[in-house]
Coordinates of N, CA and C in Angstrom, one line a residue:
L1 N 0.9 -1.2 0.0 CA 0.0 0.0 0.0 C 0.9 1.2 0.0
R2 N 0.8 2.0 -1.1 CA 1.7 3.2 -1.2 C 0.9 4.4 -1.4
M3 N 1.5 5.5 -1.0 CA 0.9 6.8 -1.2 C 1.9 7.6 -2.1
V4 N 1.3 8.2 -3.1 CA 2.2 9.0 -4.0 C 1.6 10.4 -4.0
R5 N 2.5 11.4 -4.0 CA 2.1 12.8 -4.1 C 1.6 13.1 -5.5
V6 N 0.6 13.9 -5.7 CA 0.1 14.1 -7.1 C 1.0 14.9 -7.9
D7 N 2.0 15.6 -7.3 CA 3.0 16.3 -8.1 C 4.2 15.4 -8.5
G8 N 4.1 14.1 -8.1 CA 5.1 13.2 -8.5 C 6.4 13.3 -7.7
Q9 N 6.5 14.1 -6.7 CA 7.7 14.3 -6.0 C 8.0 13.3 -4.8
G10 N 7.1 12.4 -4.6 CA 7.3 11.5 -3.5 C 6.4 10.2 -3.6
L11 N 7.0 9.1 -3.0 CA 6.3 7.9 -2.9 C 6.6 7.3 -1.6
Q12 N 5.6 6.9 -0.8 CA 5.8 6.4 0.5 C 5.1 5.1 0.7
T13 N 5.8 4.0 1.1 CA 5.2 2.7 1.4 C 4.6 2.8 2.8
L14 N 3.3 2.5 2.8 CA 2.6 2.5 4.1 C 2.5 1.1 4.7
Y15 N 2.3 0.1 3.9 CA 2.2 -1.3 4.4 C 2.5 -2.2 3.3
C16 N 3.2 -3.3 3.7 CA 3.5 -4.4 2.7 C 2.8 -5.7 3.2
A17 N 2.1 -6.3 2.2 CA 1.4 -7.5 2.5 C 2.3 -8.6 2.8
P18 N 2.0 -9.6 3.6 CA 2.8 -10.8 3.9 C 3.0 -11.5 2.6
A19 N 4.0 -12.4 2.5 CA 4.3 -13.2 1.3 C 3.1 -14.0 0.9
N20 N 2.8 -14.0 -0.4 CA 1.7 -14.8 -1.0 C 0.3 -14.2 -0.7
E21 N 0.3 -12.9 -0.3 CA -1.0 -12.2 0.0 C -1.0 -11.0 -0.8
T22 N -2.2 -10.5 -1.1 CA -2.3 -9.2 -1.8 C -3.2 -8.3 -1.0
I23 N -3.1 -7.0 -1.3 CA -3.9 -5.9 -0.7 C -4.9 -5.5 -1.7
S24 N -6.1 -5.3 -1.2 CA -7.2 -4.8 -2.1 C -8.2 -4.0 -1.4
S25 N -9.0 -3.2 -2.1 CA -10.1 -2.4 -1.6 C -9.8 -1.4 -0.5
S26 N -8.7 -0.7 -0.7 CA -8.3 0.3 0.3 C -9.2 1.5 0.3
Q27 N -9.5 2.0 1.5 CA -10.4 3.2 1.6 C -9.8 4.1 2.7
W28 N -9.5 5.4 2.3 CA -9.0 6.4 3.3 C -10.2 7.0 4.1
S29 N -10.0 7.2 5.3 CA -11.0 7.9 6.1 C -11.0 9.4 5.7
F30 N -12.1 10.1 6.1 CA -12.2 11.5 5.7 C -11.1 12.3 6.3
D31 N -10.7 12.0 7.5 CA -9.7 12.8 8.1 C -8.2 12.4 7.7
Q32 N -8.2 11.4 6.9 CA -6.9 10.9 6.3 C -5.9 10.4 7.4
R33 N -6.5 9.9 8.5 CA -5.6 9.4 9.6 C -5.6 7.9 9.5
T34 N -6.6 7.2 8.9 CA -6.7 5.8 8.9 C -7.1 5.3 7.5
V35 N -6.6 4.1 7.2 CA -7.0 3.4 6.0 C -7.4 2.0 6.3
V36 N -8.5 1.5 5.7 CA -8.9 0.1 5.8 C -8.7 -0.5 4.5
F37 N -8.3 -1.8 4.6 CA -8.1 -2.6 3.3 C -8.2 -4.0 3.6
N38 N -8.4 -4.8 2.6 CA -8.3 -6.3 2.7 C -6.9 -6.8 2.4
A39 N -6.5 -7.8 3.1 CA -5.3 -8.5 2.7 C -5.6 -10.0 2.9
G40 N -5.1 -10.8 1.9 CA -5.3 -12.2 1.9 C -4.8 -12.8 0.6
S41 N -4.9 -14.2 0.6 CA -4.5 -14.9 -0.7 C -5.6 -14.7 -1.7
D42 N -5.3 -15.1 -2.9 CA -6.3 -15.1 -4.0 C -7.4 -16.0 -3.8
V43 N -7.2 -17.1 -3.0 CA -8.3 -18.0 -2.6 C -8.5 -17.9 -1.1
G44 N -9.7 -18.0 -0.7 CA -10.0 -17.9 0.7 C -10.6 -16.5 1.0
I45 N -10.8 -16.3 2.3 CA -11.5 -15.1 2.8 C -10.5 -14.1 3.3
P46 N -10.4 -12.9 2.8 CA -9.5 -11.9 3.3 C -9.8 -11.3 4.6
T47 N -8.8 -10.8 5.3 CA -9.0 -10.2 6.6 C -9.0 -8.7 6.3
L48 N -9.9 -7.9 7.0 CA -9.9 -6.5 6.9 C -9.0 -5.8 7.9
Y49 N -8.1 -5.0 7.5 CA -7.1 -4.4 8.4 C -7.4 -2.9 8.5
L50 N -6.9 -2.3 9.6 CA -7.0 -0.9 9.8 C -5.6 -0.4 10.1
L51 N -5.2 0.6 9.3 CA -3.8 1.2 9.4 C -4.0 2.6 9.9
D52 N -3.4 2.9 11.0 CA -3.3 4.2 11.6 C -2.1 4.9 10.9
V53 N -2.4 5.8 10.0 CA -1.3 6.4 9.2 C -0.4 7.3 10.1
T54 N -0.9 7.9 11.1 CA -0.1 8.8 12.0 C 0.9 8.0 12.8
S55 N 0.6 6.8 13.3 CA 1.5 6.0 14.1 C 2.1 4.8 13.4
G56 N 1.5 4.4 12.2 CA 2.0 3.3 11.5 C 1.5 1.9 12.0
N57 N 0.7 1.9 13.0 CA 0.1 0.7 13.6 C -0.9 0.1 12.6
V58 N -0.8 -1.2 12.5 CA -1.7 -2.0 11.7 C -2.4 -3.0 12.6
Q59 N -3.7 -3.2 12.5 CA -4.4 -4.2 13.3 C -5.4 -4.9 12.4
A60 N -5.6 -6.2 12.7 CA -6.7 -6.9 12.0 C -8.0 -6.3 12.7
E61 N -8.9 -5.7 11.8 CA -10.1 -5.1 12.4 C -11.3 -6.1 12.3
L62 N -11.4 -6.8 11.2 CA -12.5 -7.7 11.0 C -11.9 -9.0 10.5
V63 N -12.1 -10.1 11.3 CA -11.7 -11.4 10.9 C -12.9 -12.3 10.6
P64 N -13.3 -12.4 9.4 CA -14.5 -13.2 9.1 C -14.5 -14.6 9.6
Q65 N -15.7 -15.0 10.2 CA -15.8 -16.3 10.8 C -16.8 -17.2 10.0
S66 N -17.4 -16.7 8.9 CA -18.3 -17.4 8.2 C -17.8 -17.6 6.8
T67 N -18.6 -18.0 5.8 CA -18.2 -18.2 4.5 C -18.3 -16.9 3.6
L68 N -18.7 -15.8 4.3 CA -18.7 -14.5 3.6 C -17.4 -13.8 3.8
A69 N -17.1 -13.0 2.7 CA -16.0 -12.0 2.8 C -16.6 -10.6 2.7
Y70 N -15.8 -9.6 3.1 CA -16.3 -8.3 3.2 C -15.4 -7.3 2.5
T71 N -15.9 -6.4 1.7 CA -15.2 -5.4 1.0 C -15.5 -4.0 1.6
P72 N -14.5 -3.3 2.0 CA -14.7 -1.9 2.5 C -15.1 -1.1 1.2
R73 N -16.2 -0.3 1.3 CA -16.7 0.4 0.1 C -16.5 1.9 0.3
T74 N -16.9 2.5 1.4 CA -16.8 4.0 1.6 C -17.0 4.2 3.1
W75 N -16.4 5.3 3.6 CA -16.5 5.7 5.0 C -17.8 6.5 5.1
L76 N -18.5 6.2 6.2 CA -19.7 7.1 6.6 C -19.2 8.3 7.4
D77 N -18.3 8.1 8.3 CA -17.6 9.2 9.0 C -16.2 8.7 9.4
N78 N -15.5 9.3 10.3 CA -14.2 8.9 10.6 C -14.1 7.6 11.4
T79 N -15.2 7.0 11.9 CA -15.1 5.8 12.7 C -16.1 4.7 12.2
H80 N -16.8 4.9 11.1 CA -17.7 3.9 10.6 C -17.5 3.8 9.1
I81 N -17.5 2.6 8.6 CA -17.3 2.3 7.2 C -18.3 1.3 6.7
Y82 N -18.8 1.6 5.5 CA -19.7 0.6 4.9 C -19.0 -0.5 4.2
L83 N -19.4 -1.7 4.4 CA -18.9 -2.9 3.9 C -19.9 -3.6 3.1
T84 N -19.5 -4.3 2.0 CA -20.5 -5.2 1.3 C -19.9 -6.6 1.5
S85 N -20.8 -7.5 1.5 CA -20.5 -8.9 1.7 C -20.5 -9.7 0.3
F86 N -19.7 -10.7 0.2 CA -19.8 -11.5 -1.0 C -19.3 -12.9 -0.6
V87 N -19.6 -13.9 -1.5 CA -19.1 -15.2 -1.3 C -17.8 -15.4 -2.2
P88 N -16.7 -15.6 -1.5 CA -15.4 -15.7 -2.3 C -15.5 -16.9 -3.3
N89 N -14.8 -16.7 -4.5 CA -14.7 -17.7 -5.5 C -16.1 -18.1 -6.0
S90 N -17.0 -17.2 -6.1 CA -18.3 -17.4 -6.6 C -18.8 -16.3 -7.5
D91 N -19.7 -16.6 -8.4 CA -20.3 -15.6 -9.2 C -21.5 -14.9 -8.6
A92 N -21.8 -15.2 -7.3 CA -23.0 -14.7 -6.7 C -23.1 -13.2 -6.6
G93 N -22.0 -12.5 -6.7 CA -22.0 -11.0 -6.6 C -22.1 -10.5 -5.1
V94 N -22.4 -9.2 -5.0 CA -22.5 -8.6 -3.7 C -23.8 -9.1 -3.1
Q95 N -23.7 -9.3 -1.7 CA -24.9 -9.8 -1.0 C -25.6 -8.7 -0.2
D96 N -25.0 -8.2 0.8 CA -25.7 -7.3 1.7 C -24.7 -6.1 2.1
L97 N -25.3 -5.0 2.6 CA -24.5 -3.8 3.1 C -24.5 -3.8 4.6
Y98 N -23.3 -3.6 5.1 CA -23.1 -3.6 6.6 C -22.4 -2.3 7.0
I99 N -22.3 -2.1 8.3 CA -21.6 -1.0 8.8 C -20.6 -1.6 9.9
L100 N -19.4 -1.1 9.8 CA -18.3 -1.5 10.7 C -18.0 -0.3 11.6
D101 N -18.0 -0.5 12.9 CA -17.6 0.6 13.8 C -16.2 0.3 14.3
I102 N -15.2 1.1 13.9 CA -13.8 0.9 14.3 C -13.6 1.2 15.8
N103 N -14.5 1.9 16.4 CA -14.4 2.1 17.9 C -14.5 0.9 18.7
K104 N -15.1 -0.2 18.1 CA -15.2 -1.5 18.8 C -13.9 -2.2 19.0
G105 N -12.9 -1.8 18.3 CA -11.6 -2.3 18.5 C -11.2 -3.4 17.5
P106 N -10.0 -4.0 17.7 CA -9.5 -5.0 16.7 C -10.2 -6.4 16.9
D107 N -10.0 -7.2 15.9 CA -10.4 -8.6 15.9 C -11.9 -8.7 16.0
Q108 N -12.7 -7.9 15.4 CA -14.1 -8.0 15.4 C -14.5 -9.2 14.6
R109 N -15.7 -9.8 14.9 CA -16.2 -10.9 14.2 C -17.4 -10.4 13.3
D110 N -17.6 -11.1 12.2 CA -18.7 -10.7 11.3 C -20.1 -10.8 11.9
G111 N -20.2 -11.7 12.9 CA -21.5 -11.8 13.6 C -21.9 -10.5 14.3
N112 N -21.0 -9.6 14.6 CA -21.2 -8.4 15.3 C -21.5 -7.2 14.4
L113 N -21.4 -7.4 13.1 CA -21.6 -6.3 12.1 C -23.1 -5.9 12.1
Q114 N -23.4 -4.7 11.9 CA -24.8 -4.2 11.7 C -25.2 -4.3 10.3
K115 N -26.2 -5.1 9.9 CA -26.6 -5.2 8.5 C -27.6 -4.0 8.3
I116 N -27.2 -3.2 7.2 CA -28.0 -2.0 6.9 C -29.0 -2.3 5.8
V117 N -28.6 -2.9 4.7 CA -29.4 -3.2 3.6 C -29.2 -4.7 3.2
P118 N -30.2 -5.5 3.4 CA -30.1 -6.9 2.9 C -30.4 -7.0 1.4
G119 N -29.7 -7.9 0.8 CA -30.0 -8.2 -0.6 C -29.8 -7.0 -1.6
L120 N -28.6 -6.5 -1.6 CA -28.3 -5.4 -2.6 C -28.5 -5.9 -4.0
Q121 N -29.0 -5.1 -4.8 CA -29.3 -5.5 -6.2 C -28.0 -5.5 -7.0
P122 N -27.9 -6.4 -8.0 CA -26.6 -6.4 -8.8 C -26.5 -5.2 -9.6
C123 N -27.5 -4.5 -10.0 CA -27.5 -3.3 -10.7 C -27.9 -2.2 -9.7
G124 N -26.9 -1.3 -9.4 CA -27.2 -0.2 -8.5 C -25.9 0.2 -7.8
S125 N -26.1 1.1 -6.8 CA -25.0 1.7 -6.1 C -25.5 2.3 -4.8
F126 N -24.6 2.8 -4.0 CA -25.0 3.5 -2.8 C -23.9 4.5 -2.4
D127 N -24.2 5.4 -1.5 CA -23.3 6.4 -1.0 C -23.9 7.1 0.2
G128 N -23.1 7.6 1.1 CA -23.6 8.4 2.2 C -23.9 9.8 1.6
S129 N -24.9 10.5 2.2 CA -25.1 11.8 1.7 C -24.0 12.7 2.1
Y130 N -23.9 13.9 1.6 CA -22.8 14.8 1.8 C -22.6 15.2 3.3
D131 N -23.7 15.2 4.0 CA -23.7 15.5 5.4 C -23.6 14.3 6.3
S132 N -23.5 13.1 5.7 CA -23.5 11.8 6.4 C -24.7 11.5 7.3
R133 N -25.8 12.0 6.8 CA -27.1 11.8 7.6 C -28.0 10.8 6.9
Q134 N -27.8 10.5 5.6 CA -28.6 9.6 4.9 C -27.8 8.7 4.1
L135 N -28.3 7.5 3.8 CA -27.8 6.5 2.9 C -28.6 6.7 1.6
L136 N -27.9 6.9 0.5 CA -28.5 7.0 -0.8 C -28.3 5.7 -1.6
L137 N -29.4 5.2 -2.2 CA -29.3 4.0 -2.9 C -29.9 4.2 -4.3
S138 N -29.3 3.5 -5.3 CA -29.9 3.4 -6.6 C -30.1 1.9 -7.0
T139 N -31.2 1.6 -7.5 CA -31.6 0.3 -7.9 C -32.1 0.3 -9.3
C140 N -31.5 -0.5 -10.2 CA -31.9 -0.6 -11.6 C -32.2 -2.1 -11.9
Q141 N -32.3 -2.4 -13.2 CA -32.6 -3.7 -13.7 C -31.5 -4.3 -14.5
L142 N -31.4 -5.6 -14.4 CA -30.5 -6.4 -15.3 C -31.2 -6.4 -16.7
A143 N -30.4 -6.2 -17.7 CA -30.9 -6.3 -19.1 C -31.3 -7.7 -19.4
P144 N -32.1 -7.9 -20.4 CA -32.5 -9.3 -20.8 C -31.3 -10.2 -21.0
I145 N -31.4 -11.5 -20.8 CA -30.3 -12.4 -20.9 C -29.6 -12.3 -22.3
G146 N -28.3 -12.3 -22.2 CA -27.5 -12.2 -23.5 C -27.0 -10.8 -23.8
L147 N -27.6 -9.8 -23.2 CA -27.1 -8.5 -23.5 C -26.0 -8.0 -22.6
G148 N -25.9 -8.6 -21.4 CA -24.8 -8.3 -20.6 C -24.7 -6.9 -20.1
A149 N -25.8 -6.2 -19.9 CA -25.7 -4.8 -19.5 C -26.9 -4.6 -18.5
F150 N -27.0 -3.4 -18.0 CA -28.0 -3.0 -17.1 C -29.0 -2.1 -17.9
S151 N -30.2 -2.0 -17.4 CA -31.2 -1.1 -18.0 C -32.0 -0.4 -17.0
G152 N -32.7 0.6 -17.4 CA -33.6 1.3 -16.5 C -35.0 0.6 -16.5
P153 N -35.8 1.1 -15.6 CA -35.7 2.3 -14.9 C -34.8 2.1 -13.6
T154 N -34.4 3.2 -13.1 CA -33.6 3.2 -11.8 C -34.4 4.0 -10.8
T155 N -34.5 3.5 -9.6 CA -35.1 4.2 -8.5 C -34.0 4.7 -7.5
I156 N -34.0 6.0 -7.3 CA -33.1 6.6 -6.3 C -33.9 6.7 -5.0
S157 N -33.3 6.2 -3.9 CA -34.0 6.4 -2.6 C -33.0 6.7 -1.5
S158 N -33.6 7.1 -0.4 CA -32.7 7.4 0.8 C -33.3 6.7 2.0
E159 N -32.4 6.5 3.0 CA -32.9 6.0 4.2 C -31.8 6.4 5.3
S160 N -32.1 6.1 6.5 CA -31.2 6.4 7.6 C -29.8 5.8 7.3
V161 N -28.7 6.4 7.8 CA -27.4 5.8 7.5 C -27.2 4.5 8.2
I162 N -28.1 4.2 9.2 CA -28.0 2.9 9.9 C -29.1 1.9 9.5
G163 N -29.8 2.2 8.4 CA -30.9 1.4 7.9 C -32.2 1.9 8.3
G164 N -33.2 1.3 7.7 CA -34.6 1.7 8.0 C -35.4 1.8 6.7
P165 N -36.6 2.3 6.9 CA -37.5 2.4 5.7 C -36.9 3.3 4.6
A166 N -37.0 2.9 3.4 CA -36.5 3.8 2.3 C -37.5 4.7 1.8
K167 N -37.1 5.9 1.4 CA -38.0 7.0 0.9 C -37.5 7.2 -0.6
K168 N -38.4 7.1 -1.5 CA -38.1 7.3 -2.9 C -37.9 8.7 -3.2
I169 N -36.8 9.0 -3.9 CA -36.4 10.4 -4.2 C -36.8 10.7 -5.7
K170 N -36.5 9.7 -6.6 CA -36.6 9.9 -8.0 C -36.6 8.6 -8.7
T171 N -37.3 8.5 -9.9 CA -37.2 7.4 -10.8 C -36.7 8.0 -12.1
L172 N -35.6 7.3 -12.6 CA -35.0 7.7 -13.9 C -35.2 6.6 -14.9
D173 N -35.2 7.0 -16.2 CA -35.4 6.0 -17.3 C -34.2 5.2 -17.5
H174 N -33.0 5.7 -17.2 CA -31.7 5.0 -17.5 C -31.2 4.3 -16.3
A175 N -30.2 3.4 -16.6 CA -29.6 2.6 -15.5 C -28.6 3.5 -14.8
V176 N -28.6 3.6 -13.5 CA -27.6 4.4 -12.7 C -26.8 3.3 -11.9
T177 N -25.6 3.1 -12.4 CA -24.8 2.1 -11.8 C -23.7 2.6 -10.8
M178 N -23.6 3.9 -10.7 CA -22.6 4.6 -9.8 C -23.3 5.8 -9.2
L179 N -23.5 5.9 -7.9 CA -24.2 7.0 -7.3 C -23.2 7.6 -6.3
R180 N -23.0 8.9 -6.4 CA -22.1 9.6 -5.4 C -22.7 11.0 -5.1
A181 N -22.7 11.3 -3.8 CA -23.1 12.6 -3.3 C -22.0 13.6 -3.4
V182 N -22.2 14.7 -4.1 CA -21.1 15.6 -4.3 C -21.3 17.0 -3.6
T183 N -22.5 17.3 -3.4 CA -22.8 18.5 -2.6 C -24.0 18.2 -1.7
P184 N -24.4 19.1 -0.8 CA -25.6 18.8 0.0 C -26.9 18.5 -0.8
T185 N -27.0 19.0 -2.0 CA -28.2 18.9 -2.8 C -28.0 18.1 -4.1
T186 N -26.8 17.7 -4.4 CA -26.5 17.1 -5.7 C -26.0 15.7 -5.5

C-alpha cells in the first residue's frame, strides 16, 4: 500500500502484505488518519485491516468467521465504514450492506456487524449523503439475458445511515450504476 504525491515528488510505502498475499479495496478515512483494506491470498477469505497512518500501527479489524468475505466500500464518518459482503470464488456477486464501527476495536467478528441493507441489487450503487445523515441507494434492472448490461428504470431512494425504511427520491429512465453525493443537494 503506497501513497504518491500528485505532483510526483514522492512515494511512501505505508504497508507491505505478507508473502503470497495481496492488498485490495483500500479506503481512506475522511480525516486521512486511517486506511482500511483487505489482505489475503487469492483464494479464501481476506482479513480487513485498519492502518493508523499517523502511528504506522496496523491491526486486524475484521476477521470473518463465516463463508462470507467483506469489502470496504466507503466511509460514513471517521469511525464507521460501509462494507459489502460476498461469497469468495463465486459468481454470486454482492450480497448485503453492513456498517463496521472501528471504535469497537480490533479482531471483530462478522456476527457483530450491523446489517444496513439486505439483498443489494446487482445493478445499483450507494453512498452516504454529503452531510453523512442519509444513505442514498440506486436500484436498476438487469438487461434481458444475453445483452450483458443494465437497463432502466432506476429508483433513487434514501434511508437512515444505519438502515430503516427507504424513501423514494426519483425514478429515472436510464440505469444508474454509480451513485455519489457531491454537494448537500446534488
